[in-house]
Amino acid sequence: MATKAPLPPRGVLSLWTGTPMFRPHRGALLVTTLAVSLARRVFPEVEFVTDTGGAFLARLLGWQFGQVNLALDRLNDPGLAHIWALGKFYALLEQSGPCVQFDGDFLIFKPLRAKFLEGRLVAQSPDYPAFYRGPAMERGREILGFTDPNLPAYNAGVLGGRDVALVHDYAFASIALAEKFRDLDREVNGTATSMLVEQMHLGVFARRRRAAVRILLPESPTRRQVALAGISHLSGGNKRHPYYVERVENRLRREFPEALEEFESGWRVMEGKAPGWLFAAAHCERQGKLSSPPSNVFAFDF
Amino acid sequence: MSVPVLIKRRTDPLEIAAHVEKLARRYNLGTVGLTGRHAIGVARESDPLEIFVVVPLDAATMFGAALAEAFCGWVHVYDCNLVSWAHSLHLCVRWLNVDALPVVECPRGAVTVWTLEHEGGTVSARVALESVPHFRPVDNPRPKPRGAFSRGFGPPPVGGFLV
């Protein structure tokens, strides 16, 4: 009896603009433009799970997706707003089939290995244990009960898997853990919290559920291994560093000139605007109060 | 598009110096100095690369990132004009792309004591700071301005070289 070929996974990008951790930086948005353009080449479909602000941003900057899902509009709890990884968990819960969620700074230059995509749970690589030390991390680990010094953590530049139920279980459990950090942003900052409930929790969850996490790369990959995997992860400040922004721009110019042109045209509208502009413009548009983006916003009422 | 070159022998001073020289020229930094453990060939694999520049640190941003990528590790770039004469980094510098050595004031008559390991034992040597090529002895060296005198680059992002 012929077996059916497994469904190729959907590519998923999430962006929660409602978290105070989101800042529209030109370099970071340019990297996401390249990430989206590349992902469309390797996934049969790419879904964008976001909020109203994110959907507006995508239209303005010319990001093209098979589907745009506004599930993150429901995230409006100020006590948890600092935990930016929440957007990723809710994006996973929106999936009803195998998926690979990639970060906006994760570039996929060639199709991901079939063996990797068969994983029930998948992630980029083991993460460096040193990243989970320091006062904020120790306090966060204490809150979660993750005090074993040998707990594994995974870099979630890509995150997802073939086992939808398992992926959902992980996402639900992560959301529950995030609750423990309600209103604790002064004690444990949003980035440390997000790394713990997403990346370290993935290691803890996989261990408890006795599920292997398929990885693309080892903890300290060689350049050859990285070249074979065909990915770049411009994590942290690298996506804003002029050295990498210039390279990303050159790559877009060579391979996706229309995408670069659309980005530049949209960025010219956004550049120099007040911090609340994106949020206000998106909501005005949604309420039908605008036919084109406003030049600026000085005051708004909701 | 130029592809960042990998420094294959990460503890070889000559190989490192060649790459530093090339990148410094590409980014118009003028004279630069390879210093620290890598300059004298006693670096371990995990040691960061330490470089003196004679331009403001902002002007060395692209250079620092490119070098961190070629070196596959941490690079510390120091503004030579802002590093105190008392810092040990001044003592062993391999100057590259030299059009003019930087000038750093040091106290007239100051000496430093070097402790060297030699054949299982230690040897001490007193070295006059005036013998350091880029030092100029003065009676009252001007204090350095307060503030950042160095910047770290790296480690390079996973797959940065593929972009």
Short mmCIF file of C-alpha atoms in Angstrom, two decimals:
data_model
loop_
_atom_site.label_atom_id
_atom_site.label_comp_id
_atom_site.label_asym_id
_atom_site.label_seq_id
_atom_site.Cartn_x
_atom_site.Cartn_y
_atom_site.Cartn_z
CA MET A 1 0.00 0.00 0.00
CA ALA A 2 1.49 3.32 -1.00
CA THR A 3 2.02 5.68 1.92
CA LYS A 4 1.06 9.27 1.52
CA ALA A 5 3.93 11.73 1.55
CA PRO A 6 3.79 13.79 4.76
CA LEU A 7 2.30 17.28 4.47
CA PRO A 8 5.03 19.86 4.04
CA PRO A 9 4.95 22.19 7.01
CA ARG A 10 3.59 25.69 6.82
CA GLY A 11 5.99 28.53 7.50
CA VAL A 12 4.79 30.88 10.25
CA LEU A 13 6.03 34.32 11.20
CA SER A 14 4.59 36.08 14.22
CA LEU A 15 4.89 39.73 15.17
CA TRP A 16 3.28 41.28 18.23
CA THR A 17 3.49 45.05 17.87
CA GLY A 18 1.45 45.56 21.06
CA THR A 19 4.37 44.63 23.33
CA PRO A 20 6.45 47.59 24.52
CA MET A 21 9.49 45.53 23.44
CA PHE A 22 8.59 46.16 19.77
CA ARG A 23 10.42 49.08 18.18
CA PRO A 24 10.20 49.67 14.41
CA HIS A 25 13.90 49.88 13.53
CA ARG A 26 14.78 50.17 9.85
CA GLY A 27 17.51 47.51 9.95
CA ALA A 28 15.38 44.97 11.79
CA LEU A 29 12.45 45.52 9.43
CA LEU A 30 14.75 45.21 6.41
CA VAL A 31 15.99 41.87 7.76
CA THR A 32 12.37 40.72 8.17
CA THR A 33 11.69 41.75 4.57
CA LEU A 34 14.47 39.43 3.43
CA ALA A 35 13.33 36.69 5.84
CA VAL A 36 9.80 36.77 4.40
CA SER A 37 11.02 36.84 0.79
CA LEU A 38 13.30 33.84 1.40
CA ALA A 39 10.65 31.91 3.35
CA ARG A 40 8.21 32.19 0.45
CA ARG A 41 10.73 30.26 -1.63
CA VAL A 42 11.07 27.33 0.78
CA PHE A 43 7.60 26.92 2.33
CA PRO A 44 4.46 26.09 0.31
CA GLU A 45 2.66 28.75 2.35
CA VAL A 46 3.71 31.38 4.87
CA GLU A 47 1.21 32.62 7.45
CA PHE A 48 1.66 35.89 9.33
CA VAL A 49 0.17 35.78 12.82
CA THR A 50 0.07 39.29 14.17
CA ASP A 51 -2.12 42.13 15.43
CA THR A 52 -3.69 45.10 13.69
CA GLY A 53 -0.44 47.09 13.94
CA GLY A 54 1.53 44.24 12.42
CA ALA A 55 -0.89 43.76 9.55
CA PHE A 56 -0.71 47.49 8.79
CA LEU A 57 3.09 47.32 8.88
CA ALA A 58 3.11 44.34 6.51
CA ARG A 59 0.91 46.19 4.00
CA LEU A 60 3.00 49.34 4.27
CA LEU A 61 6.31 47.55 3.78
CA GLY A 62 5.07 45.17 1.09
CA TRP A 63 5.47 41.88 2.97
CA GLN A 64 3.55 39.18 1.12
CA PHE A 65 1.94 36.27 2.93
CA GLY A 66 -0.46 33.49 2.01
CA GLN A 67 -2.54 34.38 5.03
CA VAL A 68 -2.62 37.11 7.66
CA ASN A 69 -4.10 36.15 11.03
CA LEU A 70 -4.92 38.85 13.60
CA ALA A 71 -4.98 36.45 16.58
CA LEU A 72 -2.54 38.63 18.54
CA ASP A 73 -5.11 41.41 18.86
CA ARG A 74 -6.38 39.44 21.86
CA LEU A 75 -3.09 40.08 23.71
CA ASN A 76 -3.97 43.17 25.71
CA ASP A 77 -2.96 42.26 29.27
CA PRO A 78 -0.62 44.99 30.57
CA GLY A 79 0.77 42.71 33.29
CA LEU A 80 2.20 40.35 30.67
CA ALA A 81 2.95 42.83 27.86
CA HIS A 82 6.71 42.67 28.51
CA ILE A 83 6.83 38.95 27.62
CA TRP A 84 7.24 39.22 23.85
CA ALA A 85 7.46 35.45 23.37
CA LEU A 86 3.73 35.21 24.13
CA GLY A 87 3.03 36.17 20.53
CA LYS A 88 4.95 33.09 19.36
CA PHE A 89 2.96 30.74 21.61
CA TYR A 90 -0.39 32.07 20.40
CA ALA A 91 0.86 31.79 16.82
CA LEU A 92 1.60 28.10 17.41
CA LEU A 93 -1.89 27.59 18.85
CA GLU A 94 -3.37 28.93 15.61
CA GLN A 95 -1.83 26.07 13.66
CA SER A 96 -3.80 22.96 12.76
CA GLY A 97 -1.01 21.18 10.90
CA PRO A 98 2.75 20.78 10.90
CA CYS A 99 4.46 24.14 11.10
CA VAL A 100 7.83 25.82 11.39
CA GLN A 101 7.70 29.22 13.02
CA PHE A 102 10.71 31.34 12.07
CA ASP A 103 11.81 34.58 13.71
CA GLY A 104 11.91 37.82 11.75
CA ASP A 105 15.72 37.73 11.90
CA PHE A 106 16.00 34.11 10.74
CA LEU A 107 16.99 33.72 7.10
CA ILE A 108 16.39 30.43 5.28
CA PHE A 109 18.43 30.28 2.09
CA LYS A 110 17.50 26.75 1.01
CA PRO A 111 14.86 24.14 1.87
CA LEU A 112 15.26 22.76 5.38
CA ARG A 113 16.41 19.17 5.64
CA ALA A 114 13.62 16.58 5.38
CA LYS A 115 14.92 14.74 8.47
CA PHE A 116 14.62 17.97 10.46
CA LEU A 117 11.09 18.63 9.23
CA GLU A 118 10.00 15.15 10.35
CA GLY A 119 10.64 16.07 13.99
CA ARG A 120 7.67 16.06 16.37
CA LEU A 121 9.24 19.14 17.93
CA VAL A 122 11.87 21.22 16.13
CA ALA A 123 14.18 24.09 17.09
CA GLN A 124 17.29 25.76 15.71
CA SER A 125 19.93 24.36 18.07
CA PRO A 126 20.81 23.86 21.73
CA ASP A 127 21.36 27.26 23.31
CA TYR A 128 24.47 28.32 25.24
CA PRO A 129 24.08 27.60 28.98
CA ALA A 130 25.95 30.84 29.74
CA PHE A 131 22.99 32.84 28.37
CA TYR A 132 20.85 31.56 31.27
CA ARG A 133 23.07 32.82 34.08
CA GLY A 134 23.15 36.18 35.78
CA PRO A 135 20.90 37.84 38.38
CA ALA A 136 17.76 38.24 36.20
CA MET A 137 17.98 34.71 34.83
CA GLU A 138 18.64 33.19 38.26
CA ARG A 139 15.61 34.97 39.69
CA GLY A 140 13.51 33.83 36.74
CA ARG A 141 14.70 30.25 37.09
CA GLU A 142 13.85 30.37 40.79
CA ILE A 143 10.30 31.51 39.97
CA LEU A 144 9.86 28.68 37.49
CA GLY A 145 11.57 26.05 39.59
CA PHE A 146 14.19 25.57 36.83
CA THR A 147 17.02 25.42 39.32
CA ASP A 148 18.81 22.31 38.00
CA PRO A 149 22.04 23.77 36.54
CA ASN A 150 22.05 21.16 33.76
CA LEU A 151 18.69 21.96 32.21
CA PRO A 152 18.87 22.09 28.41
CA ALA A 153 17.65 25.13 26.49
CA TYR A 154 17.07 25.56 22.77
CA ASN A 155 17.53 28.51 20.48
CA ALA A 156 14.08 29.08 18.99
CA GLY A 157 15.06 30.94 15.83
CA VAL A 158 12.89 28.23 14.31
CA LEU A 159 10.30 26.50 16.45
CA GLY A 160 7.46 24.11 15.72
CA GLY A 161 7.04 20.52 14.67
CA ARG A 162 5.02 17.87 12.98
CA ASP A 163 3.11 16.72 16.07
CA VAL A 164 0.45 19.41 16.29
CA ALA A 165 -0.95 18.18 19.62
CA LEU A 166 2.49 18.17 21.20
CA VAL A 167 3.27 21.63 19.82
CA HIS A 168 -0.03 22.91 21.23
CA ASP A 169 0.69 21.30 24.62
CA TYR A 170 4.03 23.06 24.68
CA ALA A 171 2.46 26.40 23.76
CA PHE A 172 -0.27 26.06 26.43
CA ALA A 173 2.28 25.11 29.07
CA SER A 174 4.48 28.06 28.09
CA ILE A 175 1.57 30.49 28.40
CA ALA A 176 0.80 29.10 31.85
CA LEU A 177 4.41 29.59 32.90
CA ALA A 178 4.40 33.17 31.60
CA GLU A 179 1.58 33.93 34.09
CA LYS A 180 4.09 33.50 36.91
CA PHE A 181 5.84 36.65 35.69
CA ARG A 182 2.76 38.87 35.75
CA ASP A 183 3.82 42.42 36.71
CA LEU A 184 7.37 41.23 37.43
CA ASP A 185 9.05 43.15 34.60
CA ARG A 186 11.15 45.17 37.03
CA GLU A 187 12.46 42.00 38.64
CA VAL A 188 12.96 39.89 35.52
CA ASN A 189 13.03 41.82 32.22
CA GLY A 190 10.96 40.81 29.21
CA THR A 191 13.83 39.28 27.28
CA ALA A 192 15.04 37.08 30.15
CA THR A 193 11.45 36.00 30.83
CA SER A 194 10.82 35.23 27.18
CA MET A 195 14.02 33.20 26.89
CA LEU A 196 13.09 31.18 29.95
CA VAL A 197 9.46 30.42 29.13
CA GLU A 198 10.22 29.75 25.48
CA GLN A 199 13.73 28.36 25.10
CA MET A 200 14.57 26.82 28.44
CA HIS A 201 11.02 25.61 28.85
CA LEU A 202 11.26 23.77 25.52
CA GLY A 203 14.13 21.74 26.97
CA VAL A 204 12.21 21.08 30.19
CA PHE A 205 9.00 20.22 28.34
CA ALA A 206 10.72 17.85 25.93
CA ARG A 207 12.45 16.10 28.82
CA ARG A 208 9.19 15.70 30.77
CA ARG A 209 7.30 14.45 27.73
CA ARG A 210 10.22 12.26 26.61
CA ALA A 211 10.05 13.87 23.18
CA ALA A 212 13.19 14.52 21.20
CA VAL A 213 13.67 18.02 19.79
CA ARG A 214 15.04 17.86 16.26
CA ILE A 215 17.64 20.52 15.67
CA LEU A 216 19.17 22.10 12.60
CA LEU A 217 22.58 22.72 14.13
CA PRO A 218 24.66 21.72 17.17
CA GLU A 219 25.42 24.22 19.94
CA SER A 220 28.69 25.43 18.37
CA PRO A 221 28.40 24.63 14.68
CA THR A 222 31.27 24.85 12.24
CA ARG A 223 30.95 27.16 9.26
CA ARG A 224 30.59 24.09 7.07
CA GLN A 225 27.65 22.81 9.12
CA VAL A 226 26.00 26.21 8.95
CA ALA A 227 26.55 26.44 5.18
CA LEU A 228 25.03 22.98 4.74
CA ALA A 229 22.01 23.95 6.83
CA GLY A 230 21.68 27.11 4.74
CA ILE A 231 20.48 29.48 7.46
CA SER A 232 21.47 32.72 9.15
CA HIS A 233 20.14 33.98 12.45
CA LEU A 234 20.89 37.68 12.90
CA SER A 235 19.88 37.56 16.55
CA GLY A 236 20.11 40.33 19.12
CA GLY A 237 21.74 43.56 17.99
CA ASN A 238 23.08 42.01 14.79
CA LYS A 239 19.86 42.81 12.90
CA ARG A 240 20.45 46.49 13.65
CA HIS A 241 24.20 46.49 13.06
CA PRO A 242 25.09 48.53 9.94
CA TYR A 243 27.50 45.80 8.79
CA TYR A 244 24.72 43.21 8.47
CA VAL A 245 22.02 45.67 7.42
CA GLU A 246 24.18 46.65 4.45
CA ARG A 247 24.64 43.00 3.47
CA VAL A 248 20.90 42.34 3.78
CA GLU A 249 20.13 45.36 1.64
CA ASN A 250 22.59 44.21 -1.03
CA ARG A 251 21.04 40.75 -1.03
CA LEU A 252 17.54 42.16 -1.43
CA ARG A 253 18.76 44.38 -4.26
CA ARG A 254 20.21 41.36 -6.07
CA GLU A 255 17.50 38.78 -5.48
CA PHE A 256 14.30 40.63 -4.51
CA PRO A 257 14.53 44.13 -6.01
CA GLU A 258 10.74 44.70 -5.99
CA ALA A 259 10.54 43.75 -2.31
CA LEU A 260 13.31 46.24 -1.53
CA GLU A 261 11.57 48.96 -3.51
CA GLU A 262 8.27 48.36 -1.67
CA PHE A 263 10.07 48.38 1.64
CA GLU A 264 11.84 51.68 0.89
CA SER A 265 8.61 53.27 -0.24
CA GLY A 266 6.83 52.18 2.97
CA TRP A 267 9.76 53.12 5.18
CA ARG A 268 9.75 56.66 3.79
CA VAL A 269 6.20 56.98 5.15
CA MET A 270 7.17 55.63 8.57
CA GLU A 271 10.53 57.21 9.13
CA GLY A 272 10.75 59.84 11.86
CA LYS A 273 7.18 59.36 13.03
CA ALA A 274 6.25 59.58 16.71
CA PRO A 275 6.47 56.26 18.59
CA GLY A 276 2.71 55.79 18.77
CA TRP A 277 2.16 56.47 15.08
CA LEU A 278 2.00 52.86 13.92
CA PHE A 279 -0.55 51.86 16.53
CA ALA A 280 -2.71 54.92 15.92
CA ALA A 281 -2.54 54.71 12.13
CA ALA A 282 -3.39 51.01 12.15
CA HIS A 283 -6.43 51.52 14.34
CA CYS A 284 -7.65 54.53 12.41
CA GLU A 285 -7.42 52.53 9.21
CA ARG A 286 -9.23 49.59 10.77
CA GLN A 287 -12.06 51.86 11.88
CA GLY A 288 -12.33 53.25 8.38
CA LYS A 289 -11.17 56.71 9.42
CA LEU A 290 -8.31 56.83 6.94
CA SER A 291 -7.85 56.05 3.31
CA SER A 292 -4.07 56.55 3.46
CA PRO A 293 -1.50 56.64 6.27
CA PRO A 294 -1.56 59.88 8.25
CA SER A 295 1.44 62.22 8.02
CA ASN A 296 1.75 62.24 11.80
CA VAL A 297 -0.25 61.81 14.96
CA PHE A 298 -0.18 64.36 17.75
CA ALA A 299 -3.10 63.13 19.82
CA PHE A 300 -5.61 60.37 19.51
CA ASP A 301 -8.61 59.10 21.43
CA PHE A 302 -9.83 55.52 21.65
CA MET B 1 30.01 41.19 -3.37
CA SER B 2 33.09 40.38 -1.27
CA VAL B 3 32.74 37.37 1.02
CA PRO B 4 34.23 37.71 4.50
CA VAL B 5 37.42 35.69 4.71
CA LEU B 6 37.88 33.19 7.49
CA ILE B 7 40.99 33.45 9.66
CA LYS B 8 41.89 29.76 9.69
CA ARG B 9 44.74 29.79 12.19
CA ARG B 10 43.19 31.77 14.98
CA THR B 11 46.27 31.93 17.16
CA ASP B 12 48.85 32.66 14.45
CA PRO B 13 49.96 36.32 14.81
CA LEU B 14 51.09 36.58 11.19
CA GLU B 15 47.86 35.25 9.73
CA ILE B 16 45.80 37.45 12.00
CA ALA B 17 47.93 40.50 11.22
CA ALA B 18 47.46 39.95 7.49
CA HIS B 19 43.69 39.92 7.83
CA VAL B 20 43.62 42.89 10.19
CA GLU B 21 45.76 44.87 7.76
CA LYS B 22 43.51 44.03 4.81
CA LEU B 23 40.30 44.91 6.63
CA ALA B 24 41.74 48.11 8.08
CA ARG B 25 42.63 49.22 4.57
CA ARG B 26 39.19 48.30 3.26
CA TYR B 27 37.52 50.42 5.93
CA ASN B 28 40.03 53.31 5.70
CA LEU B 29 41.18 53.16 9.30
CA GLY B 30 44.82 54.08 8.67
CA THR B 31 47.26 52.76 11.24
CA VAL B 32 45.97 49.95 13.46
CA GLY B 33 47.71 47.84 16.07
CA LEU B 34 47.33 44.16 16.87
CA THR B 35 47.87 43.92 20.62
CA GLY B 36 47.28 41.65 23.58
CA ARG B 37 48.01 37.95 23.62
CA HIS B 38 47.52 37.49 19.90
CA ALA B 39 50.24 39.99 19.08
CA ILE B 40 52.88 38.01 20.93
CA GLY B 41 51.75 34.55 19.92
CA VAL B 42 50.60 33.30 23.33
CA ALA B 43 46.85 33.45 22.70
CA ARG B 44 44.57 30.57 23.53
CA GLU B 45 41.68 29.68 21.21
CA SER B 46 39.17 31.39 23.47
CA ASP B 47 41.05 34.70 23.80
CA PRO B 48 39.44 37.72 22.16
CA LEU B 49 41.30 39.64 19.48
CA GLU B 50 42.49 43.05 20.70
CA ILE B 51 43.07 45.88 18.28
CA PHE B 52 44.20 49.49 18.66
CA VAL B 53 42.70 52.04 16.28
CA VAL B 54 43.57 55.70 15.97
CA VAL B 55 40.12 56.81 14.80
CA PRO B 56 36.98 57.31 16.91
CA LEU B 57 35.31 54.03 17.82
CA ASP B 58 32.21 54.86 15.76
CA ALA B 59 34.39 54.90 12.65
CA ALA B 60 35.58 51.38 13.43
CA THR B 61 32.12 49.77 13.69
CA MET B 62 32.10 48.07 10.29
CA PHE B 63 35.72 47.02 10.68
CA GLY B 64 35.02 45.47 14.10
CA ALA B 65 32.04 43.49 12.83
CA ALA B 66 33.91 42.28 9.74
CA LEU B 67 36.90 41.22 11.82
CA ALA B 68 34.68 39.42 14.36
CA GLU B 69 33.16 37.49 11.50
CA ALA B 70 36.50 36.59 9.94
CA PHE B 71 37.90 35.68 13.37
CA CYS B 72 34.72 33.79 14.42
CA GLY B 73 35.01 35.21 17.90
CA TRP B 74 35.12 38.31 20.07
CA VAL B 75 37.07 41.34 18.93
CA HIS B 76 37.83 44.25 21.27
CA VAL B 77 38.66 47.51 19.52
CA TYR B 78 40.42 50.19 21.60
CA ASP B 79 40.81 53.86 20.74
CA CYS B 80 44.55 54.22 21.32
CA ASN B 81 44.17 57.93 22.04
CA LEU B 82 41.86 57.18 24.99
CA VAL B 83 43.67 54.25 26.62
CA SER B 84 45.80 55.25 29.62
CA TRP B 85 49.59 54.88 29.29
CA ALA B 86 49.39 52.54 32.31
CA HIS B 87 47.41 49.91 30.38
CA SER B 88 49.47 46.82 29.59
CA LEU B 89 48.02 46.67 26.07
CA HIS B 90 50.47 49.41 25.08
CA LEU B 91 53.47 47.22 25.77
CA CYS B 92 53.33 44.74 22.89
CA VAL B 93 51.73 46.19 19.79
CA ARG B 94 52.22 44.99 16.26
CA TRP B 95 51.52 48.16 14.27
CA LEU B 96 50.04 47.69 10.80
CA ASN B 97 49.40 49.97 7.82
CA VAL B 98 51.69 52.46 9.46
CA ASP B 99 51.69 55.91 7.93
CA ALA B 100 52.35 57.55 11.30
CA LEU B 101 52.54 55.99 14.74
CA PRO B 102 50.08 57.38 17.28
CA VAL B 103 51.61 59.40 20.10
CA VAL B 104 50.74 58.53 23.69
CA GLU B 105 52.18 60.56 26.54
CA CYS B 106 53.77 58.69 29.42
CA PRO B 107 55.50 59.96 32.59
CA ARG B 108 59.17 60.69 32.05
CA GLY B 109 61.32 58.07 33.70
CA ALA B 110 58.52 55.57 34.31
CA VAL B 111 59.45 51.92 34.17
CA THR B 112 57.42 48.76 34.03
CA VAL B 113 58.47 45.43 35.43
CA TRP B 114 57.98 42.46 33.17
CA THR B 115 57.78 38.98 34.63
CA LEU B 116 58.58 36.35 32.03
CA GLU B 117 58.34 32.59 32.31
CA HIS B 118 61.50 31.00 30.98
CA GLU B 119 62.54 27.33 31.11
CA GLY B 120 60.37 26.54 34.10
CA GLY B 121 61.39 29.62 36.06
CA THR B 122 60.54 33.30 36.08
CA VAL B 123 62.69 36.20 35.03
CA SER B 124 62.01 39.85 35.85
CA ALA B 125 63.03 42.71 33.63
CA ARG B 126 62.62 46.43 34.14
CA VAL B 127 61.68 48.20 30.94
CA ALA B 128 61.65 51.97 30.53
CA LEU B 129 58.32 53.06 29.06
CA GLU B 130 60.17 55.49 26.84
CA SER B 131 61.39 52.48 24.87
CA VAL B 132 57.83 51.73 23.70
CA PRO B 133 57.78 53.13 20.14
CA HIS B 134 54.52 55.08 20.37
CA PHE B 135 55.15 56.53 23.85
CA ARG B 136 56.44 60.07 24.31
CA PRO B 137 57.83 60.88 27.74
CA VAL B 138 56.54 64.12 29.28
CA ASP B 139 56.73 65.58 32.74
CA ASN B 140 52.98 65.62 33.41
CA PRO B 141 50.98 63.51 31.02
CA ARG B 142 47.53 64.91 30.38
CA PRO B 143 44.80 62.72 31.88
CA LYS B 144 42.67 60.84 29.36
CA PRO B 145 39.05 61.95 28.91
CA ARG B 146 36.58 59.84 30.85
CA GLY B 147 34.30 57.57 28.95
CA ALA B 148 34.32 54.49 26.76
CA PHE B 149 37.69 53.68 25.27
CA SER B 150 36.81 50.31 23.80
CA ARG B 151 34.03 48.46 22.06
CA GLY B 152 33.39 44.74 21.74
CA PHE B 153 32.26 42.99 18.59
CA GLY B 154 30.98 39.45 18.29
CA PRO B 155 30.60 36.69 18.50
CA PRO B 156 29.32 36.81 14.93
CA PRO B 157 25.74 35.61 14.40
CA VAL B 158 25.14 32.07 13.22
CA GLY B 159 25.35 32.08 9.45
CA GLY B 160 26.18 35.80 9.22
CA PHE B 161 28.76 34.96 6.56
CA LEU B 162 25.99 33.54 4.31
CA VAL B 163 24.07 36.80 4.02
#
